[in-house]
């Protein structure tokens, strides 16, 4: 009797030990993804879309989905919503997709969406002023939103990751960088921490079969470690590889590089309060003295694309729609001479009334490209006789705020929601206009853009605005960042997008 | 001795008040605050109203002394506050990261001692012979190498080329401890080997050693009984400094190997102007250094009673 | 008696060798300092001249140490970088060593209230994160390499103070000091003539070994605008810049790295020999 019992226990133990091995043998498809884009410092740790920038992570890693999404031209497409209609200037009616379920099991309907958006505008910092929602009505699968004032871009704003729809009945589990939510996406988060997310496939995904069973998202703080991890195979795909290291994976059959120009733009603002910068010839000369092509192809190793204006080519109101000066050192010299700047003492720098033309170039090191651009521009501007003093400091906000610069080079995601208005209201007429640029026409056009509903008309206004700014030589645009995802070559269904919101999707597969 | 220890510990209070006030003031002088840095990091622009709102929420719109007073009162009642950036409790965040820091400190100090004490003695005994030259060459190399350089070289050879160790693992602590420990040991052992060598040489030249030698006491006995004991003062003083700085975290190593310790947390907090975390960190550092120094003073006194404890009357 | 004579003879020879070595290493140091002072006249190319067509070329006949991402000659940049790297670091190390050692010696010698107060201040500075201090310095005094030196000097001295204090205390009761004290030597004389030479060894070794670390720390502050701004060459920043290129263009980090190595090595050899030479027991 006793022996039997022991035997049974032993057999059970053996079986139990063998079990995990068996499940392992079923060949679960796994994918480990390394990224430098997930951390508490960036404000996007955790998956709660109503907290800071965590919505980016919810959408990026396939947990949350928004009502509308942006296609590769950053135009609005239906996602969890199938259609929308403006009833009047302050009312929009949104029709929701049928048959969508939250990972909590609840079916998504207008009421659930209403609850989610109500929480969003209650707790989120940016959403209330973007969406201007007054109240909402839910009826079956139709959600009607009443805004406090005309809000033409509301549909675009609903595509911002903070608009990821989650089940508020399930609520927010955990806080901050460990917050988990019940979304509608192809993956469900099992474990969330400020440095790592464990995802499993959503068996009931409305968009069809999800191909990979398990995805691990690992946060990396160091680019070299990210590179090494991809080389050793510790991770199979990555976002945020340093452009210096692309050469290791280019022309390498074991790896695939997906890249796409984003609306992150490196641009400079001239300080209109600085006396030398008030001369348009000097501003234009600086613009003409910067070799954008060389910077993008050599210094950024092709990870940047030359910019003419604020938005990349893929946008209907992007680069190709505007006219600007190109690299022309001789032309720049001529302009400087026209304004009386010549090299009279033969030191290689132009001067006027015994004073050298010295430009104080403010930038900051968080974006590695920016000090490089400063150093490169310093050399090319020297060619036309301009002496550039670089002030590269993480405390740039103080200097910029005090107007302690001639040129301020920063970078910005110019169209986070595929809509142009944001760039103008923030950087041209808004708080980020550090250069004190003022033009009545620009202010009027921006106001007009703010009130226009028609998409094509908005695009036309965006083009007109950019052209006016360029004609005034108030800013210069150097480069758009070419965002890249590098994977092992057996990974498919992952692609780079102009907005970097969509990374892990149902299409992801490992062959 | 007890009285002395108590006295030193009591002195911790003014040091703590002083250092936290100093850091609070300095962070103020540095310019910028958590709100501006947070929005700027995400690379998007927000309106002034949102920024003002956030400032108000964190109490950053208050005068400096009020802010410090609030923080101090909180601290005194055991509440270290909440991080501006992560929104989490500072105490919890800190406690969560300490084990990793302590583990790395222990492993690298032990390995460093295991490597540098024997090598330093060997180097001193074989003064100006080839083992000494070889050891000195390596210690130069290790010492003039920045930490990140050693980290990347080790990572490249041990992980990428040889495939012995994973670059990152979150499952296996022992395995993931290897690379950070080795990296720290490279520079620390280089330094300590030289220090041990210098200290031992210094002692070997002393009259009593000469005398012992002349009396025919064997070399080994001299080294272990006398020289080592005397050299310990230098080693312990330096060691207390190292333990202190290691417990403060090793930002570069933590960043590269994703070792979740207090060093990276502190640097991130400082650059983000996350005052509550910075304050807690500074207080922690003060406690660590005071304790480490106290321990080293007492140890030195025990090993070599000629070393008087500070504050003692002559 | 004969044994003593033989020992003196041996010592004499050893002393001669030490002297010769000292001359050699002093000459090397002088060469280094001169090279650093006149670096800009020695560069084969303009260290700031960019040429994108030559970007990231490996070391070769024309560019001994290759070129960087802007196509600048690395050898010229390493040479040009020596001016700031060597001098700024030397000033920094000298300041922290001298002030730290002085403070430590006084504390170790006097003990009492002075010791307690100074050492608690030292604890405060030791414990204080240098980054916070650097930030404040950058905020108040602005950028520039001199302010980086100031920031690190204020933070750096306690380490030497602690070291010197411990060593001084160990020397205090030594018989030779008793003898000197009984002979009526003044306190400064006791400190500088008797104690200093005896504790100089470990202090010097620590100081010299710190040179390399200090170079990197100076460079580490450059993101705050403390330190040099482009296009000025400086070793620490060059290494940092080459860091992401280690697998692709290793010479970008190795060239300035080798320069730091050689510099530390030269000072180290000089320090060691100087210590041997000054060693009281070897004095004729």
Short mmCIF file of C-alpha atoms in Angstrom, two decimals, chain B residues 202, chain C residues 97-98 100-106 109 160 164 167-168 171-172 176-177 187-204 275 278-281 283:
data_model
loop_
_atom_site.label_atom_id
_atom_site.label_comp_id
_atom_site.label_asym_id
_atom_site.label_seq_id
_atom_site.Cartn_x
_atom_site.Cartn_y
_atom_site.Cartn_z
CA UNK B 202 56.28 51.46 2.18
CA UNK C 97 45.60 66.68 -4.04
CA UNK C 98 47.18 69.69 -2.39
CA UNK C 100 42.93 67.52 0.34
CA UNK C 101 46.29 66.41 1.68
CA UNK C 102 46.76 69.62 3.63
CA UNK C 103 43.34 69.38 5.22
CA UNK C 104 43.86 65.71 5.98
CA UNK C 105 47.26 66.23 7.54
CA UNK C 106 46.04 69.00 9.77
CA UNK C 109 47.69 65.86 13.43
CA UNK C 160 42.57 62.99 -0.37
CA UNK C 164 46.08 61.84 4.23
CA UNK C 167 48.19 58.11 7.02
CA UNK C 168 49.12 61.06 9.22
CA UNK C 171 52.75 58.28 11.46
CA UNK C 172 52.01 60.45 14.45
CA UNK C 176 61.20 59.15 14.62
CA UNK C 177 58.48 61.72 15.10
CA UNK C 187 54.56 71.89 13.93
CA UNK C 188 54.98 73.01 10.30
CA UNK C 189 58.42 71.45 10.27
CA UNK C 190 57.08 68.21 11.70
CA UNK C 191 54.28 68.15 9.16
CA UNK C 192 56.20 69.05 6.05
CA UNK C 193 59.64 67.75 6.77
CA UNK C 194 58.79 64.55 8.55
CA UNK C 195 55.24 63.47 7.90
CA UNK C 196 54.74 64.63 4.33
CA UNK C 197 57.65 62.65 2.85
CA UNK C 198 56.39 59.58 4.66
CA UNK C 199 52.84 59.78 3.42
CA UNK C 200 53.65 61.13 -0.04
CA UNK C 201 53.87 57.64 -1.53
CA UNK C 202 50.26 56.53 -1.30
CA UNK C 203 49.00 60.06 -1.90
CA UNK C 204 51.03 60.46 -5.07
CA UNK C 275 58.78 58.75 -4.55
CA UNK C 278 62.46 61.39 -2.12
CA UNK C 279 62.16 58.39 0.13
CA UNK C 280 63.85 59.38 3.37
CA UNK C 281 65.41 55.98 3.78
CA UNK C 283 68.54 59.77 1.15
#
